Coordinates of N, CA and C in Angstrom, one line a residue:
X1 N 169.6 154.4 239.8 CA 169.8 154.7 238.4 C 169.1 155.9 237.9
X2 N 167.9 156.1 238.4 CA 167.2 157.3 237.9 C 167.9 158.6 238.4
X3 N 168.4 158.5 239.7 CA 169.1 159.7 240.2 C 170.3 160.1 239.4
X4 N 171.1 159.0 239.0 CA 172.3 159.2 238.2 C 171.9 159.7 236.8
X5 N 170.8 159.1 236.3 CA 170.4 159.6 235.0 C 170.0 161.0 234.9
X6 N 169.4 161.5 236.0 CA 169.0 163.0 236.1 C 170.2 163.9 236.2
X7 N 171.3 163.3 236.8 CA 172.4 164.2 237.0 C 173.5 164.1 235.9
X8 N 173.2 163.3 234.9 CA 174.2 163.2 233.8 C 174.6 164.5 233.2
X9 N 173.6 165.4 233.1 CA 173.9 166.7 232.4 C 174.8 167.6 233.3
X10 N 174.9 167.3 234.6 CA 175.7 168.1 235.5 C 177.2 167.7 235.5
X11 N 177.5 166.7 234.9 CA 178.9 166.3 234.8 C 179.7 167.1 233.8
X12 N 180.9 167.5 234.1 CA 181.8 168.1 233.1 C 182.1 167.1 232.1
X13 N 182.4 167.5 230.9 CA 182.6 166.5 229.8 C 183.7 165.5 230.1
X14 N 184.8 165.9 230.6 CA 185.9 164.9 230.8 C 185.5 163.9 231.9
X15 N 184.8 164.4 232.9 CA 184.4 163.4 234.0 C 183.2 162.5 233.4
X16 N 182.4 163.0 232.6 CA 181.3 162.2 232.0 C 182.0 161.1 231.1
X17 N 183.0 161.5 230.4 CA 183.7 160.5 229.6 C 184.2 159.3 230.5
X18 N 184.8 159.7 231.6 CA 185.3 158.7 232.5 C 184.2 157.8 233.1
X19 N 183.1 158.5 233.4 CA 181.9 157.8 233.9 C 181.4 156.8 232.9
X20 N 181.3 157.3 231.6 CA 180.8 156.4 230.5 C 181.7 155.1 230.4
X21 N 183.0 155.3 230.5 CA 183.9 154.2 230.4 C 183.7 153.2 231.5
X22 N 183.5 153.7 232.7 CA 183.3 152.9 233.9 C 182.0 152.1 233.8
X23 N 180.9 152.8 233.3 CA 179.6 152.1 233.2 C 179.6 151.1 232.1
X24 N 180.2 151.4 231.0 CA 180.3 150.4 229.9 C 181.0 149.2 230.4
X25 N 182.2 149.3 231.0 CA 183.0 148.2 231.5 C 182.3 147.4 232.6
X26 N 181.6 148.2 233.5 CA 181.0 147.5 234.6 C 179.6 146.9 234.4
X27 N 178.8 147.6 233.6 CA 177.4 147.2 233.4 C 177.2 146.5 232.0
X28 N 178.1 146.8 231.1 CA 177.9 146.2 229.7 C 177.2 147.2 228.8
X29 N 177.4 147.0 227.5 CA 176.9 148.0 226.5 C 175.4 148.0 226.4
X30 N 174.7 146.9 226.8 CA 173.3 146.9 226.6 C 172.5 147.3 227.8
X31 N 173.2 147.8 228.9 CA 172.5 148.2 230.1 C 171.7 149.5 229.8
X32 N 170.6 149.7 230.5 CA 169.7 150.9 230.2 C 170.4 152.1 230.5
X33 N 171.2 152.2 231.6 CA 171.9 153.4 231.9 C 173.0 153.8 230.9
X34 N 173.6 152.7 230.4 CA 174.6 153.0 229.3 C 173.9 153.5 228.1
X35 N 172.7 153.1 227.8 CA 171.9 153.5 226.7 C 171.5 155.0 226.8
X36 N 171.2 155.4 228.1 CA 170.9 156.7 228.4 C 172.1 157.7 228.1
X37 N 173.3 157.2 228.5 CA 174.5 158.0 228.3 C 174.8 158.1 226.8
X38 N 174.5 157.0 226.0 CA 174.8 157.1 224.6 C 173.8 158.1 224.0
X39 N 172.5 158.1 224.4 CA 171.6 159.0 223.9 C 172.0 160.5 224.2
X40 N 172.4 160.6 225.4 CA 172.9 162.0 225.9 C 174.0 162.5 225.0
X41 N 175.0 161.6 224.7 CA 176.2 162.0 223.9 C 175.7 162.3 222.5
X42 N 174.8 161.5 222.0 CA 174.2 161.8 220.6 C 173.6 163.2 220.5
X43 N 172.8 163.5 221.6 CA 172.1 164.8 221.6 C 173.1 165.9 221.7
X44 N 174.2 165.7 222.5 CA 175.2 166.8 222.6 C 176.0 167.0 221.3
X45 N 176.3 166.0 220.6 CA 177.2 166.1 219.4 C 176.5 166.3 218.1
X46 N 175.1 166.4 218.2 CA 174.4 166.8 217.0 C 174.8 168.1 216.5
X47 N 174.9 168.2 215.1 CA 175.2 169.5 214.5 C 174.0 170.4 214.7
X48 N 174.1 171.7 214.9 CA 173.0 172.6 215.1 C 172.2 172.7 213.9
X49 N 170.9 172.7 214.1 CA 170.0 172.8 213.0 C 169.8 174.3 212.5
X50 N 169.5 174.5 211.3 CA 169.4 175.9 210.8 C 167.9 176.3 210.7
X51 N 167.1 175.7 211.5 CA 165.7 176.0 211.5 C 165.3 177.4 212.1
X52 N 164.2 177.9 211.7 CA 163.9 179.3 212.2 C 163.4 179.3 213.6
X53 N 162.7 178.1 214.1 CA 162.2 178.1 215.4 C 163.3 177.7 216.4
X54 N 164.2 178.6 216.5 CA 165.4 178.3 217.4 C 165.3 178.9 218.8
X55 N 164.1 179.3 219.1 CA 163.9 180.0 220.4 C 163.1 179.1 221.4
X56 N 162.8 177.9 221.0 CA 162.0 177.0 221.9 C 162.9 176.5 223.0
X57 N 162.2 175.9 224.0 CA 163.0 175.4 225.2 C 163.9 174.3 224.9
X58 N 163.4 173.4 224.0 CA 164.2 172.2 223.6 C 165.5 172.6 222.9
X59 N 165.5 173.6 222.1 CA 166.7 174.1 221.4 C 167.6 174.7 222.4
X60 N 167.1 175.5 223.2 CA 167.9 176.2 224.3 C 168.6 175.2 225.1
X61 N 167.8 174.2 225.5 CA 168.5 173.1 226.4 C 169.5 172.4 225.6
X62 N 169.3 172.2 224.4 CA 170.3 171.5 223.5 C 171.5 172.3 223.4
X63 N 171.4 173.6 223.2 CA 172.6 174.4 223.1 C 173.4 174.5 224.4
X64 N 172.7 174.4 225.5 CA 173.4 174.4 226.7 C 174.1 173.1 226.9
X65 N 173.5 172.0 226.4 CA 174.2 170.7 226.5 C 175.5 170.7 225.6
X66 N 175.3 171.3 224.5 CA 176.4 171.3 223.5 C 177.6 172.1 224.1
X67 N 177.3 173.2 224.7 CA 178.4 174.0 225.3 C 179.1 173.3 226.5
X68 N 178.3 172.7 227.3 CA 178.8 172.1 228.5 C 179.5 170.7 228.2
X69 N 179.1 170.0 227.2 CA 179.6 168.7 226.9 C 180.5 168.7 225.7
X70 N 181.1 169.8 225.4 CA 182.0 169.8 224.3 C 183.4 169.1 224.7
X71 N 183.7 168.0 224.0 CA 184.9 167.3 224.2 C 186.0 167.8 223.3
X72 N 187.2 167.5 223.7 CA 188.3 167.7 222.7 C 188.3 166.7 221.6
X73 N 189.0 166.9 220.6 CA 189.1 166.0 219.5 C 189.6 164.7 219.9
X74 N 190.6 164.7 220.8 CA 191.2 163.4 221.3 C 190.1 162.6 222.1
X75 N 189.4 163.4 222.8 CA 188.3 162.8 223.7 C 187.2 162.2 222.8
X76 N 186.9 162.8 221.7 CA 185.9 162.2 220.8 C 186.3 160.9 220.2
X77 N 187.6 160.8 219.9 CA 188.1 159.4 219.5 C 188.1 158.4 220.6
X78 N 188.3 158.9 221.8 CA 188.3 158.0 222.9 C 186.8 157.6 223.2
X79 N 185.9 158.5 223.0 CA 184.5 158.1 223.2 C 184.0 157.1 222.2
X80 N 184.5 157.2 221.0 CA 184.1 156.2 220.0 C 184.6 154.9 220.3
X81 N 185.8 154.8 220.9 CA 186.3 153.5 221.3 C 185.6 152.9 222.6
X82 N 185.3 153.8 223.5 CA 184.6 153.4 224.8 C 183.2 152.8 224.5
X83 N 182.5 153.5 223.6 CA 181.1 153.1 223.3 C 181.0 152.1 222.1
X84 N 182.1 151.5 221.7 CA 182.0 150.6 220.5 C 181.2 149.4 220.8
X85 N 181.2 149.0 222.1 CA 180.4 147.8 222.5 C 179.0 148.1 222.9
X86 N 178.6 149.4 222.9 CA 177.3 149.7 223.3 C 176.3 149.3 222.2
X87 N 175.1 149.0 222.6 CA 174.0 148.6 221.7 C 173.5 149.8 221.0
X88 N 173.2 149.7 219.8 CA 172.7 150.9 219.0 C 173.5 152.1 219.1
X89 N 174.8 151.9 218.9 CA 175.8 153.1 219.0 C 176.0 153.7 217.6
X90 N 175.3 153.2 216.6 CA 175.5 153.8 215.2 C 175.3 155.3 215.1
X91 N 174.2 155.8 215.7 CA 174.0 157.3 215.6 C 175.2 158.0 216.3
X92 N 175.7 157.5 217.4 CA 176.7 158.2 218.1 C 178.0 158.2 217.3
X93 N 178.4 157.0 216.7 CA 179.6 157.0 215.8 C 179.4 158.0 214.7
X94 N 178.2 158.1 214.1 CA 178.0 159.1 213.0 C 178.2 160.5 213.5
X95 N 177.7 160.8 214.8 CA 177.8 162.1 215.3 C 179.3 162.4 215.6
X96 N 180.0 161.4 216.1 CA 181.5 161.7 216.4 C 182.2 161.9 215.1
X97 N 182.0 161.0 214.1 CA 182.6 161.2 212.8 C 182.3 162.5 212.2
X98 N 181.0 162.9 212.3 CA 180.6 164.2 211.8 C 181.4 165.4 212.4
X99 N 181.5 165.3 213.7 CA 182.3 166.3 214.4 C 183.7 166.4 213.9
X100 N 184.3 165.3 213.8 CA 185.8 165.2 213.3 C 185.9 165.7 211.9
X101 N 185.0 165.3 211.0 CA 185.2 165.5 209.6 C 184.5 166.8 209.2
X102 N 183.2 166.9 209.3 CA 182.5 168.0 208.9 C 182.8 169.3 209.7
X103 N 182.9 169.0 211.0 CA 183.3 170.1 211.9 C 184.7 170.6 211.9
X104 N 185.5 169.9 211.1 CA 186.9 170.3 211.0 C 187.8 170.1 212.2
X105 N 187.3 169.3 213.1 CA 188.1 169.1 214.4 C 189.1 168.1 214.3
X106 N 189.2 167.4 213.1 CA 190.3 166.5 212.9 C 191.6 167.1 212.9
X107 N 191.6 168.4 212.6 CA 192.9 169.2 212.7 C 193.4 169.4 214.1
X108 N 192.5 169.3 215.1 CA 192.8 169.5 216.5 C 193.4 168.3 217.1
X109 N 193.4 167.2 216.4 CA 193.9 165.9 217.0 C 195.4 166.0 217.3
X110 N 195.8 165.5 218.4 CA 197.2 165.3 218.7 C 197.8 164.1 217.9
X111 N 199.1 163.9 218.0 CA 199.7 162.8 217.3 C 199.1 161.5 217.9
X112 N 199.0 161.4 219.2 CA 198.4 160.2 219.8 C 196.9 160.0 219.4
X113 N 196.2 161.1 219.4 CA 194.8 161.0 218.9 C 194.6 160.6 217.5
X114 N 195.5 161.1 216.7 CA 195.5 160.7 215.2 C 195.8 159.2 215.0
X115 N 196.8 158.7 215.8 CA 197.1 157.3 215.7 C 195.9 156.4 216.2
X116 N 195.3 156.9 217.3 CA 194.2 156.1 217.8 C 193.0 156.1 216.8
X117 N 192.8 157.2 216.2 CA 191.7 157.2 215.2 C 192.0 156.3 214.0
X118 N 193.2 156.3 213.5 CA 193.6 155.5 212.4 C 193.5 154.0 212.8
X119 N 193.8 153.7 214.0 CA 193.7 152.3 214.5 C 192.2 151.9 214.5
X120 N 191.3 152.8 214.9 CA 189.9 152.4 214.8 C 189.4 152.3 213.4
X121 N 189.9 153.1 212.5 CA 189.4 153.1 211.1 C 189.9 151.9 210.4
X122 N 191.0 151.3 210.8 CA 191.5 150.1 210.2 C 190.8 148.8 210.8
X123 N 189.9 149.0 211.8 CA 189.2 147.9 212.4 C 187.7 148.2 212.3
X124 N 186.9 147.2 212.7 CA 185.5 147.4 212.6 C 184.9 148.2 213.8
X125 N 185.3 148.0 215.1 CA 184.7 148.7 216.2 C 185.0 150.3 216.1
X126 N 184.2 151.1 216.8 CA 184.5 152.5 216.9 C 184.3 153.2 215.6
X127 N 185.3 154.0 215.2 CA 185.2 154.8 214.0 C 185.2 154.0 212.7
X128 N 185.5 152.7 212.9 CA 185.5 151.8 211.7 C 184.1 151.6 211.3
X129 N 183.1 151.9 212.1 CA 181.7 151.8 211.7 C 181.1 153.1 211.0
X130 N 181.9 154.2 211.0 CA 181.5 155.5 210.4 C 181.3 155.3 208.9
X131 N 180.2 155.8 208.5 CA 179.8 155.7 207.1 C 180.7 156.4 206.1
X132 N 181.4 157.4 206.5 CA 182.3 158.1 205.7 C 183.8 157.9 206.2
X133 N 184.1 156.7 206.6 CA 185.4 156.5 207.2 C 186.6 156.7 206.2
X134 N 186.3 156.4 204.9 CA 187.3 156.6 203.9 C 187.7 158.2 203.8
X135 N 186.7 159.0 203.8 CA 187.0 160.4 203.8 C 187.7 160.9 205.1
X136 N 187.3 160.3 206.2 CA 187.9 160.6 207.5 C 189.4 160.2 207.5
X137 N 189.6 159.0 206.9 CA 191.0 158.5 206.9 C 191.9 159.4 206.0
X138 N 191.4 159.9 204.9 CA 192.1 160.9 204.1 C 192.3 162.1 204.8
X139 N 191.3 162.6 205.5 CA 191.5 163.9 206.3 C 192.6 163.6 207.4
X140 N 192.6 162.5 208.0 CA 193.7 162.2 209.0 C 195.0 162.2 208.4
X141 N 195.2 161.6 207.2 CA 196.5 161.6 206.5 C 196.9 163.0 206.1
X142 N 196.0 163.7 205.6 CA 196.3 165.2 205.2 C 196.7 166.0 206.4
X143 N 196.0 165.8 207.6 CA 196.3 166.5 208.8 C 197.6 166.2 209.4
X144 N 198.0 164.9 209.3 CA 199.4 164.6 209.7 C 200.5 165.2 208.9
X145 N 200.2 165.2 207.5 CA 201.2 165.9 206.7 C 201.3 167.4 207.0
X146 N 200.1 168.0 207.2 CA 200.1 169.4 207.5 C 200.9 169.8 208.7
X147 N 200.7 168.9 209.8 CA 201.4 169.2 211.1 C 202.9 169.0 210.9
X148 N 203.2 167.9 210.1 CA 204.7 167.7 209.9 C 205.3 168.9 209.2
X149 N 204.6 169.4 208.1 CA 205.2 170.5 207.4 C 205.2 171.7 208.3
X150 N 204.2 171.9 209.1 CA 204.2 173.0 210.1 C 205.4 172.9 211.0
X151 N 205.6 171.7 211.6 CA 206.8 171.6 212.5 C 208.1 171.8 211.8
X152 N 208.2 171.4 210.5 CA 209.4 171.7 209.7 C 209.6 173.1 209.5
X153 N 208.5 173.9 209.2 CA 208.7 175.3 209.0 C 209.1 176.0 210.3
X154 N 208.5 175.5 211.4 CA 208.9 176.1 212.7 C 210.3 175.9 213.1
X155 N 210.8 174.7 212.7 CA 212.2 174.3 213.0 C 213.1 175.2 212.2
X156 N 212.8 175.3 210.8 CA 213.6 176.2 210.0 C 213.6 177.6 210.4
X157 N 212.4 178.1 210.8 CA 212.3 179.5 211.3 C 213.1 179.7 212.5
X158 N 213.0 178.7 213.4 CA 213.8 178.9 214.7 C 215.3 178.9 214.4
X159 N 215.7 178.0 213.5 CA 217.1 177.9 213.1 C 217.6 179.3 212.5
X160 N 216.8 179.8 211.6 CA 217.1 181.1 211.0 C 217.2 182.2 212.0
X161 N 216.3 182.2 212.9 CA 216.3 183.2 214.0 C 217.5 183.1 214.9
X162 N 217.9 181.9 215.2 CA 219.1 181.7 216.0 C 220.4 182.1 215.2
X163 N 220.4 181.8 213.9 CA 221.5 182.2 213.1 C 221.7 183.7 213.1
X164 N 220.5 184.4 212.9 CA 220.6 185.9 212.9 C 221.0 186.4 214.2
X165 N 220.5 185.8 215.3 CA 221.0 186.3 216.6 C 222.4 186.1 216.9
X166 N 223.0 184.9 216.4 CA 224.4 184.7 216.6 C 225.2 185.6 215.8
X167 N 224.7 185.9 214.5 CA 225.5 186.9 213.7 C 225.5 188.3 214.3
X168 N 224.3 188.7 214.8 CA 224.2 190.0 215.4 C 225.2 190.1 216.6
X169 N 225.3 189.0 217.5 CA 226.2 189.0 218.6 C 227.6 189.2 218.1
X170 N 228.0 188.4 217.1 CA 229.4 188.5 216.5 C 229.6 189.9 216.0
X171 N 228.7 190.4 215.3 CA 228.9 191.8 214.7 C 229.1 192.8 215.9
X172 N 228.3 192.7 216.9 CA 228.4 193.6 218.0 C 229.8 193.5 218.7
X173 N 230.2 192.3 218.8 CA 231.5 192.0 219.5 C 232.6 192.6 218.6
X174 N 232.5 192.5 217.3 CA 233.6 193.0 216.4 C 233.6 194.5 216.5
X175 N 232.4 195.2 216.5 CA 232.3 196.6 216.6 C 232.9 197.1 217.9
X176 N 232.6 196.4 219.0 CA 233.1 196.7 220.3 C 234.7 196.6 220.3
X177 N 235.2 195.5 219.7 CA 236.7 195.4 219.7 C 237.3 196.5 218.9
X178 N 236.6 196.8 217.7 CA 237.2 197.9 216.9 C 237.2 199.2 217.6
X179 N 236.2 199.6 218.4 CA 236.2 200.8 219.1 C 237.3 200.8 220.2
X180 N 237.4 199.6 220.9 CA 238.5 199.6 222.0 C 239.8 199.7 221.3
X181 N 240.1 199.1 220.1 CA 241.4 199.2 219.5 C 241.7 200.6 219.1
X182 N 240.7 201.3 218.5 CA 240.9 202.7 218.1 C 241.2 203.6 219.3
X183 N 240.5 203.3 220.4 CA 240.7 204.2 221.6 C 242.1 203.9 222.1
X184 N 242.6 202.7 222.1 CA 244.0 202.4 222.6 C 245.0 203.1 221.7
X185 N 244.8 203.1 220.4 CA 245.8 203.7 219.5 C 245.9 205.2 219.7
X186 N 244.7 205.8 220.0 CA 244.8 207.2 220.2 C 245.5 207.5 221.5
X187 N 245.1 206.8 222.6 CA 245.7 207.0 223.9 C 247.2 206.7 223.9
X188 N 247.6 205.6 223.2 CA 249.0 205.2 223.2 C 249.8 206.1 222.5
X189 N 249.4 206.8 221.4 CA 250.2 207.7 220.6 C 250.4 209.1 221.2
X190 N 249.5 209.5 222.1 CA 249.6 210.9 222.6 C 250.7 211.0 223.7
X191 N 250.8 209.9 224.5 CA 251.8 210.0 225.6 C 253.2 210.1 225.1
X192 N 253.7 209.3 224.2 CA 255.1 209.4 223.7 C 255.3 210.8 223.1
X193 N 254.3 211.3 222.4 CA 254.6 212.6 221.7 C 254.8 213.7 222.8
X194 N 254.0 213.7 223.9 CA 254.2 214.7 224.9 C 255.6 214.5 225.6
X195 N 256.0 213.2 225.7 CA 257.2 212.9 226.3 C 258.4 213.4 225.5
X196 N 258.3 213.2 224.2 CA 259.3 213.7 223.3 C 259.5 215.2 223.3
X197 N 258.3 215.9 223.3 CA 258.3 217.4 223.3 C 258.9 217.9 224.6
X198 N 258.6 217.3 225.7 CA 259.2 217.7 227.0 C 260.7 217.5 227.0
X199 N 261.1 216.4 226.5 CA 262.6 216.1 226.4 C 263.3 217.1 225.5
X200 N 262.6 217.5 224.4 CA 263.3 218.5 223.5 C 263.4 219.8 224.2
X201 N 262.4 220.3 224.9 CA 262.5 221.5 225.6 C 263.6 221.5 226.7
X202 N 263.8 220.4 227.4 CA 264.8 220.4 228.4 C 266.2 220.4 227.8
X203 N 266.3 219.8 226.6 CA 267.7 219.9 225.9 C 268.0 221.3 225.5
X204 N 266.9 222.0 225.0 CA 267.1 223.4 224.6 C 267.6 224.3 225.8
X205 N 267.1 224.1 226.9 CA 267.5 224.9 228.1 C 268.9 224.6 228.4
X206 N 269.2 223.3 228.4 CA 270.6 222.9 228.8 C 271.6 223.5 227.7
X207 N 271.3 223.7 226.5 CA 272.2 224.2 225.5 C 272.4 225.7 225.7
X208 N 271.3 226.4 226.0 CA 271.5 227.8 226.3 C 272.3 228.1 227.4
X209 N 272.3 227.3 228.5 CA 273.2 227.5 229.6 C 274.6 227.2 229.3

């Protein structure tokens, strides 16, 4: 257990999330190793302090942990669900909720991640324990509308672009047909005229004879 605890910080965030899920399911939320993982996640997800003494070794280590253990917004929601049964998980839920709400990462949620977060907010475990869950719920609703409007604008823009492209193709085809038609009319009119002139000259020669 001590060896695993020392190597926690070496895991990439996605793999550490899978490890957390396996340990919670296999050992239970009250196991000491699970508690170490919860504490590690709390430390990683803490918002950076604005203190002046930011050059000490503890702060440097913390910044390294933040960079290496940055999860996607969907993974944050998943972490809240995985650790919902862990003992003393309140600070972790607050850190996850703060990342989503104050950190503005709620806008990064996919449709599946948004639905998972809403499901947790409607129940007690996971994000349902977050102290500002009402604000987070409103942010999720607003984010869904924003994405829907964005998709609608993209569809309309794509449709207008396709319409312009089709109109341009039709216009080019019409111009090409017009040029071919004018070319044929010029070529078709010159040959009979030369033929008539040649025929008139031959008749004049026959009359003189």
